mmCIF file of C-alpha atoms and ligand atoms in Angstrom:
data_model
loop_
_atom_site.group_PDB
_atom_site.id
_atom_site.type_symbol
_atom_site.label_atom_id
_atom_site.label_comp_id
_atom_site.label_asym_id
_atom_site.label_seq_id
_atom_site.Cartn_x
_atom_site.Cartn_y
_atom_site.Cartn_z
ATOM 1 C CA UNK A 20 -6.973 50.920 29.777
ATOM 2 C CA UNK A 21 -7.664 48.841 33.088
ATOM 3 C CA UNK A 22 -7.643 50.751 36.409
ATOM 4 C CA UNK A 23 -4.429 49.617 37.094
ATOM 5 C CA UNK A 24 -2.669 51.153 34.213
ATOM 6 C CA UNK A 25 -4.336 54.006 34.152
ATOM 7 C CA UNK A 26 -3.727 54.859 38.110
ATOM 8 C CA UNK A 27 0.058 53.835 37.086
ATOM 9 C CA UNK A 28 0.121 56.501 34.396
ATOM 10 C CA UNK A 29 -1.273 58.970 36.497
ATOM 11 C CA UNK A 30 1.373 58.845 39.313
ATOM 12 C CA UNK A 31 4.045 58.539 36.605
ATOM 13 C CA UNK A 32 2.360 61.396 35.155
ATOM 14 C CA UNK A 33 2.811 63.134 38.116
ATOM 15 C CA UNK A 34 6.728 63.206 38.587
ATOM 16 C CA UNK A 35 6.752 65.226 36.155
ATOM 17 C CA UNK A 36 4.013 67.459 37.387
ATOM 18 C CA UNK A 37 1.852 66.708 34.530
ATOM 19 C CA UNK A 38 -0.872 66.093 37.305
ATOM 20 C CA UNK A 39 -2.423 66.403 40.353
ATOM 21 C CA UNK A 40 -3.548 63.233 40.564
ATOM 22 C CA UNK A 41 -1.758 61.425 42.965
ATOM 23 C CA UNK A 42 -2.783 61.578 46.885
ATOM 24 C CA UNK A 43 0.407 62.033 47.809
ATOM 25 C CA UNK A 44 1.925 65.585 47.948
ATOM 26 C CA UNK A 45 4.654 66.313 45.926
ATOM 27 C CA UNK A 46 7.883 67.011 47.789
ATOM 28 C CA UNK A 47 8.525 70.227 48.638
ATOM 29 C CA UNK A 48 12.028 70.547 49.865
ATOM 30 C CA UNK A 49 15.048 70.752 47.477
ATOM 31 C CA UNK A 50 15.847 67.180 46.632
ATOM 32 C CA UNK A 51 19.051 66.302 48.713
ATOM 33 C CA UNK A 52 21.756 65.486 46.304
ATOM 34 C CA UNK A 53 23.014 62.712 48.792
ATOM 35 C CA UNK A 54 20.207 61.099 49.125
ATOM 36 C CA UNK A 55 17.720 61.413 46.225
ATOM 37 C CA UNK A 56 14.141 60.529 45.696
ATOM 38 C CA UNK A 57 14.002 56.900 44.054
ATOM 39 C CA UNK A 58 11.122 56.431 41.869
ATOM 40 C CA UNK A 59 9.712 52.717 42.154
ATOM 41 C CA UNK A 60 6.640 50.733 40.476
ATOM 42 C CA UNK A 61 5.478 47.953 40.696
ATOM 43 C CA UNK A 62 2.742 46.354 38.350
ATOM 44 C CA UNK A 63 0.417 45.022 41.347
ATOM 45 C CA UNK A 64 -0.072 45.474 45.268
ATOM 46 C CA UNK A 65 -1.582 41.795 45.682
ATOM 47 C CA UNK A 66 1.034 38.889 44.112
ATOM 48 C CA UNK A 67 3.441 37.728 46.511
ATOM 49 C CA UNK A 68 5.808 37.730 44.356
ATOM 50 C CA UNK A 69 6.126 41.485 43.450
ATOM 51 C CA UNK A 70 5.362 42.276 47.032
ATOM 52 C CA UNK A 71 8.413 40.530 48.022
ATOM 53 C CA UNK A 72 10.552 42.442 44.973
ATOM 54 C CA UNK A 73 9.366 45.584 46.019
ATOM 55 C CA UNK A 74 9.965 45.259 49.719
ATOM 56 C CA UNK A 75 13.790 43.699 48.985
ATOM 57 C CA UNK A 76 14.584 46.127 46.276
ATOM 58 C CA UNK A 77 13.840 49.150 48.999
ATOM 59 C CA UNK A 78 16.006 47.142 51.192
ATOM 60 C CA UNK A 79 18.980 47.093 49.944
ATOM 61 C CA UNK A 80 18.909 50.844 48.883
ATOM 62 C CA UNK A 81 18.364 51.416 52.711
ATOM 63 C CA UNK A 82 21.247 49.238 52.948
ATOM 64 C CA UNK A 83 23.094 51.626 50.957
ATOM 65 C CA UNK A 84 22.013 54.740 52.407
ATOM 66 C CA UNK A 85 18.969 55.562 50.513
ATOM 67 C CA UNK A 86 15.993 56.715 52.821
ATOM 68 C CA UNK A 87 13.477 58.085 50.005
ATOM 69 C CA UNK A 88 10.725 56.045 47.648
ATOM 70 C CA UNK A 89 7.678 56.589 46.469
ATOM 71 C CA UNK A 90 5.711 54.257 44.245
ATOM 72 C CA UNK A 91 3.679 57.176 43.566
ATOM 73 C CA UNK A 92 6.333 58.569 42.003
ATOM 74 C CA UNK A 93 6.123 61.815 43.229
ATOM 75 C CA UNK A 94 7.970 65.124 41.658
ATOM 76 C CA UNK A 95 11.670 65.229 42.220
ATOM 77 C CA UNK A 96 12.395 61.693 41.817
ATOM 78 C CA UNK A 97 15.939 61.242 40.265
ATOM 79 C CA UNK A 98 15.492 57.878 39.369
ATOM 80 C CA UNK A 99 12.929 55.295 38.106
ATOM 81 C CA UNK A 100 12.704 51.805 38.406
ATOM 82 C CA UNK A 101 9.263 50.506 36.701
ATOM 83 C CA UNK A 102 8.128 47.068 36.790
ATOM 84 C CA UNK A 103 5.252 47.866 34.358
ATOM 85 C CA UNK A 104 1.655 46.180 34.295
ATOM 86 C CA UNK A 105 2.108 46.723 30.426
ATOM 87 C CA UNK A 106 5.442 47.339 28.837
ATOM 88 C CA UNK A 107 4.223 48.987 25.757
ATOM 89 C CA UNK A 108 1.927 51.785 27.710
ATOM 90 C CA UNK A 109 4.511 54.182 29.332
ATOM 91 C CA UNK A 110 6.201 55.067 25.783
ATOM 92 C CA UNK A 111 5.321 59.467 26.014
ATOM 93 C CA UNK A 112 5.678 59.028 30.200
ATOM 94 C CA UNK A 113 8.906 57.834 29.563
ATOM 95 C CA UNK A 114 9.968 60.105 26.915
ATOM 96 C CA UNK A 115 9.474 62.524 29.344
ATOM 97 C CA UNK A 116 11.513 61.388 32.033
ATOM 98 C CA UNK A 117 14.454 61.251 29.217
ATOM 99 C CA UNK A 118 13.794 65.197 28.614
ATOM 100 C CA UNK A 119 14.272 65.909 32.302
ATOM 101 C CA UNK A 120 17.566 63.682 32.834
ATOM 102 C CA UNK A 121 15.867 61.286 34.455
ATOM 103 C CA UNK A 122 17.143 57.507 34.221
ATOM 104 C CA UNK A 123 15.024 54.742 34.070
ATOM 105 C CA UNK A 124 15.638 51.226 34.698
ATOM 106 C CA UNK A 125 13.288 48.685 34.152
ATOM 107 C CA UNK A 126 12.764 46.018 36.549
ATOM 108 C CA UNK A 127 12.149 42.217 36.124
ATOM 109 C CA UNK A 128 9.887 43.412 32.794
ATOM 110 C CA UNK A 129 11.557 45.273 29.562
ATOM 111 C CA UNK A 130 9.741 48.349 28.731
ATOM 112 C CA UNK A 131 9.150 48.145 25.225
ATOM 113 C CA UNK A 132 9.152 50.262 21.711
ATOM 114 C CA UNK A 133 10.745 52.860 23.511
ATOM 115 C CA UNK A 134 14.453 54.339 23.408
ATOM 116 C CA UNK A 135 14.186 56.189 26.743
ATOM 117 C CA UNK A 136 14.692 52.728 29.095
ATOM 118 C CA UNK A 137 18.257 52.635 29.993
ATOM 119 C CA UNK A 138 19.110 49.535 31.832
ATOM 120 C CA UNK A 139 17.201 46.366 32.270
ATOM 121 C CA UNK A 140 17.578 43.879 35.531
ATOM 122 C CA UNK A 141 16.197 40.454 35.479
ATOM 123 C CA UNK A 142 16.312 37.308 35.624
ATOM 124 C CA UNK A 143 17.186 34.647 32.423
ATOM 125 C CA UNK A 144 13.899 34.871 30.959
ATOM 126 C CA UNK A 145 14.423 32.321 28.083
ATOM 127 C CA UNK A 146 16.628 29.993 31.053
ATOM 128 C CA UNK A 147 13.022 29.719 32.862
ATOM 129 C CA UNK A 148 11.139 28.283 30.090
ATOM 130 C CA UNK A 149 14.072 25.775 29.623
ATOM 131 C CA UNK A 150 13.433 24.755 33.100
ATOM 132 C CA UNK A 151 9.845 23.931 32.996
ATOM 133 C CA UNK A 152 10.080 22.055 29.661
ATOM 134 C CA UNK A 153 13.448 20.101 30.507
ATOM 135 C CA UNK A 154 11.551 19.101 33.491
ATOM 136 C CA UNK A 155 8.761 17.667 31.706
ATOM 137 C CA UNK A 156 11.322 15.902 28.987
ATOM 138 C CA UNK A 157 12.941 14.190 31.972
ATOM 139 C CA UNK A 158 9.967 13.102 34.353
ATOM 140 C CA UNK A 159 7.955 11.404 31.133
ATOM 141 C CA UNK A 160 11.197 9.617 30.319
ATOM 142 C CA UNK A 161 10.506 11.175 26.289
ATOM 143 C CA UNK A 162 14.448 11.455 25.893
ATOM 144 C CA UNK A 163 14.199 7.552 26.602
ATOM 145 C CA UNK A 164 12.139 7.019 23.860
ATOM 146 C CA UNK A 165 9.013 7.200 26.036
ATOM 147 C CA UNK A 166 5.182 8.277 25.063
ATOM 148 C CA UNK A 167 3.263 9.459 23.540
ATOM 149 C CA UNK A 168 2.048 11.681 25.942
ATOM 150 C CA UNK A 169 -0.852 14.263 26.225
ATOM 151 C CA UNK A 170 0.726 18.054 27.056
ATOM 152 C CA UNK A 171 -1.384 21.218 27.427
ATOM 153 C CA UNK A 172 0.521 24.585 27.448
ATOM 154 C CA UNK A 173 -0.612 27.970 28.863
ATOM 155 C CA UNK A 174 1.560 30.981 28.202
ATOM 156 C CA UNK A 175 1.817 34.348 30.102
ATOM 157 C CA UNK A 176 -0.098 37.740 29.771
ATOM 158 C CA UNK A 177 0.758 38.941 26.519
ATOM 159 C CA UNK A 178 1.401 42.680 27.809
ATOM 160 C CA UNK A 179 4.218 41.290 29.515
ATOM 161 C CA UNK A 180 7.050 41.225 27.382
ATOM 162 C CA UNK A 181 8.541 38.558 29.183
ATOM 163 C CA UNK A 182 5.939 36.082 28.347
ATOM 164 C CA UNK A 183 7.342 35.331 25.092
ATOM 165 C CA UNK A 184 10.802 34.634 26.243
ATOM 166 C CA UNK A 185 9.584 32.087 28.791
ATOM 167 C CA UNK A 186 7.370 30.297 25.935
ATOM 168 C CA UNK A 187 9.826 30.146 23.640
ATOM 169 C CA UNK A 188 12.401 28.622 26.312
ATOM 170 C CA UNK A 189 9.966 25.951 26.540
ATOM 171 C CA UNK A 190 8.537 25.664 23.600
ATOM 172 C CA UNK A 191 12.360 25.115 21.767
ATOM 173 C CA UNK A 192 12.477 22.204 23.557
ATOM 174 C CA UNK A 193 9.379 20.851 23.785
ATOM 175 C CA UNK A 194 8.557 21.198 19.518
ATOM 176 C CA UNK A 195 10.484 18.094 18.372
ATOM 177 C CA UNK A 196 8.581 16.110 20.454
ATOM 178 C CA UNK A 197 5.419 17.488 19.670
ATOM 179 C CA UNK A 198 6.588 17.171 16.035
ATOM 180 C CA UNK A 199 7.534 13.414 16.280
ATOM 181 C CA UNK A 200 4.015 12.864 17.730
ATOM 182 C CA UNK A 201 5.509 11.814 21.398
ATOM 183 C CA UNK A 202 3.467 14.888 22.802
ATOM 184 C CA UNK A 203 0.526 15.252 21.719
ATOM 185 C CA UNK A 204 -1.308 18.788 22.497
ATOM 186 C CA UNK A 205 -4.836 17.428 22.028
ATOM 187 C CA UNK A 206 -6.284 21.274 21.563
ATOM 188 C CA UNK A 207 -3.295 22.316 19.093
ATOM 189 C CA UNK A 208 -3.305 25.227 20.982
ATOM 190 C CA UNK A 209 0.309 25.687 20.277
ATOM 191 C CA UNK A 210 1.176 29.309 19.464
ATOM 192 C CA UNK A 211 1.698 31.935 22.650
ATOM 193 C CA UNK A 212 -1.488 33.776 21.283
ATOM 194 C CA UNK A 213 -3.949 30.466 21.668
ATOM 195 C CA UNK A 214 -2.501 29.741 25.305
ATOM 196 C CA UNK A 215 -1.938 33.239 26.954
ATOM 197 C CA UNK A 216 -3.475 33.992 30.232
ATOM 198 C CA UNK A 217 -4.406 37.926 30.478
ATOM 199 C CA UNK A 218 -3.496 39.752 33.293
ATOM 200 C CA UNK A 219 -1.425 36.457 34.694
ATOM 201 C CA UNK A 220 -4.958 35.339 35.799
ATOM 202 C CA UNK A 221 -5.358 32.086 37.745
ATOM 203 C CA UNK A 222 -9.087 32.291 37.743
ATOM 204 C CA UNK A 223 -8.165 32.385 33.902
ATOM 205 C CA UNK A 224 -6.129 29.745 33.885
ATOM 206 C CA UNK A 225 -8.108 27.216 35.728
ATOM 207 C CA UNK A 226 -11.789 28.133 33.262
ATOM 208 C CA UNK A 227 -9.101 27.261 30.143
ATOM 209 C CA UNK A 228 -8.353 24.512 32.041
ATOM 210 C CA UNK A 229 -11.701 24.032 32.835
ATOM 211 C CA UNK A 230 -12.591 24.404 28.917
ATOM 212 C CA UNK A 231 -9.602 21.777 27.683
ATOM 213 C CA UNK A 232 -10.744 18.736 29.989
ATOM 214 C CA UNK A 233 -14.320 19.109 28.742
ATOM 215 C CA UNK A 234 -13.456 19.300 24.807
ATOM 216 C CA UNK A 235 -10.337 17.234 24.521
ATOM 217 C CA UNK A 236 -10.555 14.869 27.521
ATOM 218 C CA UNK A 237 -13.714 13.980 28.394
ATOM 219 C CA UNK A 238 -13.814 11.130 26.787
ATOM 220 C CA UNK A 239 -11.390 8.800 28.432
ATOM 221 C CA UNK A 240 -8.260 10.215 27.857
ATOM 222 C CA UNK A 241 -5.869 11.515 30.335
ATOM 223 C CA UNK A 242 -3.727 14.637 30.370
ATOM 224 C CA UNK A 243 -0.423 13.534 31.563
ATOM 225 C CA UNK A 244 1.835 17.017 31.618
ATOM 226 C CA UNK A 245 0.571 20.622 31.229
ATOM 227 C CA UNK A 246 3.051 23.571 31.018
ATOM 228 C CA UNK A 247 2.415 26.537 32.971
ATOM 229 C CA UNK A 248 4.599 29.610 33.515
ATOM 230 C CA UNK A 249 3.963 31.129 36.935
ATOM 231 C CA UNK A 250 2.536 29.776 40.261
ATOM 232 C CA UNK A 251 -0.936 32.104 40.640
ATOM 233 C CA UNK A 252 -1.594 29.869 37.301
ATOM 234 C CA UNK A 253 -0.583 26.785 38.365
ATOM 235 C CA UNK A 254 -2.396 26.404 41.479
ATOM 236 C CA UNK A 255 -5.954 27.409 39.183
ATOM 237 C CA UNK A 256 -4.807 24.553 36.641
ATOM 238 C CA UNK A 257 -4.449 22.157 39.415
ATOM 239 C CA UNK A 258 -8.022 23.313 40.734
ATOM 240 C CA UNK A 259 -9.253 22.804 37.522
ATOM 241 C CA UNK A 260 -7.613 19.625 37.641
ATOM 242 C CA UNK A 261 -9.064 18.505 40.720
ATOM 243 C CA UNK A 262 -12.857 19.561 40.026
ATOM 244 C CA UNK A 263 -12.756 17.001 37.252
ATOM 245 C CA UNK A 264 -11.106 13.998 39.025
ATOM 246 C CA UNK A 265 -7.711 14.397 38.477
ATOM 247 C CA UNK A 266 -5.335 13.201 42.089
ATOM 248 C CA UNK A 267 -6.448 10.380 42.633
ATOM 249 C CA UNK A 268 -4.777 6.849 42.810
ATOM 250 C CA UNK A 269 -6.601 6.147 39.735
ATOM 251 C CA UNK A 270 -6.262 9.311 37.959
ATOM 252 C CA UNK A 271 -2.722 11.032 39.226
ATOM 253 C CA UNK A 272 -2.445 14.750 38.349
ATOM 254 C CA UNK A 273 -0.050 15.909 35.635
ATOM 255 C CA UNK A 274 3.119 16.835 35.731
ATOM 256 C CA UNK A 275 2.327 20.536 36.288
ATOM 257 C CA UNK A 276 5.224 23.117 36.223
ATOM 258 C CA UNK A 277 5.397 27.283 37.490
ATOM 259 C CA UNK A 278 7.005 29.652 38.255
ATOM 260 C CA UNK A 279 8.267 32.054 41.459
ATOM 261 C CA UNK A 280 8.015 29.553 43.864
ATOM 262 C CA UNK A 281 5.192 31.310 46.017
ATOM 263 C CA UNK A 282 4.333 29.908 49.388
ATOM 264 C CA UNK A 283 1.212 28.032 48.054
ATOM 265 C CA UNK A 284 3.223 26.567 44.863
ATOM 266 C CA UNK A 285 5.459 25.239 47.855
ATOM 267 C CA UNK A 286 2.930 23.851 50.042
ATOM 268 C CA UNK A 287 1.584 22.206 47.111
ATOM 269 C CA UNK A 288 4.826 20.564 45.630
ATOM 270 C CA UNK A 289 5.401 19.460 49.318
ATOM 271 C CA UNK A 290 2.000 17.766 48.894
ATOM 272 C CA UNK A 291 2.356 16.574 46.077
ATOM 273 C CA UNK A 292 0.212 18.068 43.507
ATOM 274 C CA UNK A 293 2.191 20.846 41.730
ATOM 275 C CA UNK A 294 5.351 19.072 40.187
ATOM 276 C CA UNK A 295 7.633 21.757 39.776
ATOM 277 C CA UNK A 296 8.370 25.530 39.966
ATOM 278 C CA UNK A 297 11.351 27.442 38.924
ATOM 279 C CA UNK A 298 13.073 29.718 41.924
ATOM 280 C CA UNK A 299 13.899 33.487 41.041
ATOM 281 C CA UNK A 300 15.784 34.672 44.182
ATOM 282 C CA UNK A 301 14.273 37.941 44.237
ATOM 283 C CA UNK A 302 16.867 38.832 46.339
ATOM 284 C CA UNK A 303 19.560 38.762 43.721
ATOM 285 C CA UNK A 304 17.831 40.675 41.579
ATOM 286 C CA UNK A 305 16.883 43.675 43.995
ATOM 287 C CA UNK A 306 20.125 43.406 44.926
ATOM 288 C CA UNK A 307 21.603 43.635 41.074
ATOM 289 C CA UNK A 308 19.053 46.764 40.997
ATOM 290 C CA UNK A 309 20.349 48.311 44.125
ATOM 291 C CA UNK A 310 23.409 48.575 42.729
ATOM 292 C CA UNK A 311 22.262 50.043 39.559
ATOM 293 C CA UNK A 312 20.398 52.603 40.856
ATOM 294 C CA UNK A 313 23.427 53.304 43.165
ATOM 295 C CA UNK A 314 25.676 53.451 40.356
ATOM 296 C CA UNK A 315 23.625 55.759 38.094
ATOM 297 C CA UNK A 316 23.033 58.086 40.798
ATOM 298 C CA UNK A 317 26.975 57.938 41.311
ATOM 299 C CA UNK A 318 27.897 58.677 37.849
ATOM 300 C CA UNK A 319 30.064 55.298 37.613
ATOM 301 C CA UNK A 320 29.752 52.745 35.788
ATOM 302 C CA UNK A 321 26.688 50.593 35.864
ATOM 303 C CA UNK A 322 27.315 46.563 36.107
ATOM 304 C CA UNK A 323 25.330 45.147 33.059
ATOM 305 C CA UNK A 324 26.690 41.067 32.087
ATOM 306 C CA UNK A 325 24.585 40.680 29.291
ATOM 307 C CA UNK A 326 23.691 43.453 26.458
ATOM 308 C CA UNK A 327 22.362 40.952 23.503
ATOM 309 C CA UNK A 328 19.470 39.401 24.547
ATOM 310 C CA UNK A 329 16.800 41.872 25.439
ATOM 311 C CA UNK A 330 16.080 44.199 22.145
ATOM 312 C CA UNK A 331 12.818 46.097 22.871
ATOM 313 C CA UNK A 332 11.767 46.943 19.404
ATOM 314 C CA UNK A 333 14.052 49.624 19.231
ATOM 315 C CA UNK A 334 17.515 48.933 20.870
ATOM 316 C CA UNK A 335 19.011 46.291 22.881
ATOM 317 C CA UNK A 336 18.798 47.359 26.522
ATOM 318 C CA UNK A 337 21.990 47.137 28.712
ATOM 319 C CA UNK A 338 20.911 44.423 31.069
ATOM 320 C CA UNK A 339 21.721 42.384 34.646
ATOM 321 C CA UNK A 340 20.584 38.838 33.913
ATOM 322 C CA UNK A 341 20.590 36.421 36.908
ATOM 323 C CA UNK A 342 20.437 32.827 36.827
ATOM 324 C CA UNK A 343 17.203 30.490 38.057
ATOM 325 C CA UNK A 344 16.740 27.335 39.366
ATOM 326 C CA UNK A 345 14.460 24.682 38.835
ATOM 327 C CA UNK A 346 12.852 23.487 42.482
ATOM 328 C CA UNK A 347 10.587 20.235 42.847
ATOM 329 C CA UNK A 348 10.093 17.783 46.219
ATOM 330 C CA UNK A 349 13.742 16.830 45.573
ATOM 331 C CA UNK A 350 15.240 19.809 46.139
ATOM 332 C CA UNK A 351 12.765 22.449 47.930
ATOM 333 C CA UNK A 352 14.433 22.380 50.815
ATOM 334 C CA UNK A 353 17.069 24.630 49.065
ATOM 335 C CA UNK A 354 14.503 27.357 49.223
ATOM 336 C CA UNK A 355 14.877 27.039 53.189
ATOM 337 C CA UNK A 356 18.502 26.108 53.602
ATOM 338 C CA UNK A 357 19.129 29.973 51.464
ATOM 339 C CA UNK A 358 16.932 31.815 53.640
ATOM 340 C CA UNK A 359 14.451 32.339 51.094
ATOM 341 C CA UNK A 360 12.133 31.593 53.312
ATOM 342 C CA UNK A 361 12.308 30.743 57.123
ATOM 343 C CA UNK A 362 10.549 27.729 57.894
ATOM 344 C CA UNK A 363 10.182 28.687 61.969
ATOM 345 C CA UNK A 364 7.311 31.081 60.201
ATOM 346 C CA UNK A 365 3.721 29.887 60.844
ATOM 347 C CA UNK A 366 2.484 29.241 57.304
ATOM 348 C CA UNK A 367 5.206 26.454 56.842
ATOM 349 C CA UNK A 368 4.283 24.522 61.048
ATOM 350 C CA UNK A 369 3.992 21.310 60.559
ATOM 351 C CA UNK A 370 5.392 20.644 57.088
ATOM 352 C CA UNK A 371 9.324 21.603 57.398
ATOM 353 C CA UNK A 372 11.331 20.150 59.451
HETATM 354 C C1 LIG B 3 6.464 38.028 35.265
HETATM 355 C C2 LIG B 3 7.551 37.630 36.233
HETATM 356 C C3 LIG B 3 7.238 36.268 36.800
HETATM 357 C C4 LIG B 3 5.851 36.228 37.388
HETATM 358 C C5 LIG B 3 4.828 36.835 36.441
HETATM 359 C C6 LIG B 3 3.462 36.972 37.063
HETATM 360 O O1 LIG B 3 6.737 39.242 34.690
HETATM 361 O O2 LIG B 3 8.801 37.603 35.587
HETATM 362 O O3 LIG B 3 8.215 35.933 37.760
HETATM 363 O O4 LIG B 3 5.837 36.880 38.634
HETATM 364 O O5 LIG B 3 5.235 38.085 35.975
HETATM 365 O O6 LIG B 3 3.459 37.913 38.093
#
């Protein structure tokens, strides 16, 4: 156990008293029935990304009338919503929480092999994938008959249960043209074992990176498309790409896909190195959780549009599914014109208009 999952366990632990180990002090008023304690986790303090989930999600239930978090999940929280670094770890934590009435949602990630998750809010998981890989179909022209073509793939962390949806998405589409020979994966590293990046890792990304240009394409040969599922990787391909040669006139970077659109995936698509990145508007989903957790603490009925897809080993899991879209220098703008971001802000000076 990292760190990381073992100070999430602990705090976990500790709504349910199990522990002292949490700094913060467990509350000690009666829990006001209006206005509960909301339980809410994240799986790290440093990715944009989840920053920007955690910080929305909150506001919305302020929106609502909710005044009281804690990530640390203090004692007395009536409510969880878990975003977990690994969705296979919290299994007895969890089983807990069911004992004491407590409801859990899981957020973004599905909390897996366990009965006691109750609702699941995300975004199209599979829908993602699709994105990246229809992407590359269209830009190397392969439904045109086109190629062949060199591809690498990199998958997700493998503790993250939505890694496999997003490879499969891809991979689905990707297979009969890797089966007709019109992508070629020189390293056939093909399954989601061979090409997962622990932890969601760009330093990780970019040495695999680093290790595929020196065995497969040192010796002339170019890679023209490599799949990647999430920005932080993206930008350490693209490093990768760059330390060997790659961006120039002579030797143009792949087509290089992601995922989250994060501010540096942006400034890079805007200059042209990353291709592609597919936009979650975390803002619809903390929005769709808002109204879950506002719903279960209300006793009504919870809005779930899709209760199929996501089995975690041991039942399907109600769930909120919201849609994504596929952003490249066509169409980033979009990512301005919602209010996604605001590009009076500093970081974007100078490259928005
Ligand atoms: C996934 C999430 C992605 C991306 C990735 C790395 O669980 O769905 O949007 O953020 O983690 O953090």
């Amino acid at each position: 156990m990292t760190m990381k999952k073992g100070w999430l366990l602990l705090c976990i632990l500790a709504l349910f008293g199990l522990t002292g180990a949490c700094t913060k002090p467990a509350a000690k008023t009666p829990v006001d029935k209006a206005d509960p304690l909301i339980g809410l986790s994240m799986p790290t303090h440093s990715d944009e990304s989840w920053i920007r989930h955690s910080s929305f999600t909150i506001q919305y239930l302020k929106e609502m009338g909710y005044t009281k978090f804690d990530e640390l999940i203090v004692k007395g929280a009536k409510i969880l919503v878990v975003a977990a670094v690994n969705g296979e770890a919290l299994g007895e934590v969890l089983k807990k929480a069911a004992d004491a009435g407590i409801k859990v949602i899981a957020y973004d990630r599905l909390l897996m092999n366990t009965p006691n998750v109750d609702y699941y809010v995300t975004f199209d998981n599979y829908k993602v994938g699709v994105a990246e890989a229809e992407y590359i179909i269209d830009k190397l022209g392969l439904k045109d008959g086109k190629g062949p073509f060199n591809i690498e793939l990199f998958g997700g962390s493998l503790d993250d249960s939505n890694s496999k949806y997003f490879y499969q998405g891809a991979f689905d589409l990707l297979k009969p043209y890797i089966d007709s020979g019109k992508l070629v994966v020189k390293s056939k590293q093909t399954s989601l074992e061979a090409v997962a990046t622990p932890g969601w890792d760009g330093a990780k990304a970019m040495a695999r990176m680093d290790n595929l240009l020196t065995a497969f394409y040192a010796g002339g040969s170019r890679v023209d498309a490599v799949l990647v599922p999430y920005d932080g990787l993206s930008i350490g391909v693209i490093a990768s790409l760059k330390n060997t040669g790659y961006g120039t006139k002579a030797l143009p970077l792949p087509i290089v896909t992601g995922q989250d659109a994060e501010v540096a995936s942006v400034i890079s698509i805007i200059n042209g190195e990353q291709t592609q990145t597919v936009w979650k508007d975390f803002r619809v989903q903390a929005k769709a959780c808002a109204l879950m957790v506002d719903a279960v603490l209300k006793g009504k009925e919870v809005p779930v549009n899709d209760t199929t897809t996501y089995n975690n080993g041991v039942k399907n899991v109600p769930t909120f599914s919201n849609p994504v879209t596929s952003i490249d220098i066509s169409n980033y703008m979009d990512l301005f014109n919602a209010g996604f971001y605001n590009k009076t802000d500093a970081v974007w000076k100078g490259m928005v208009k």
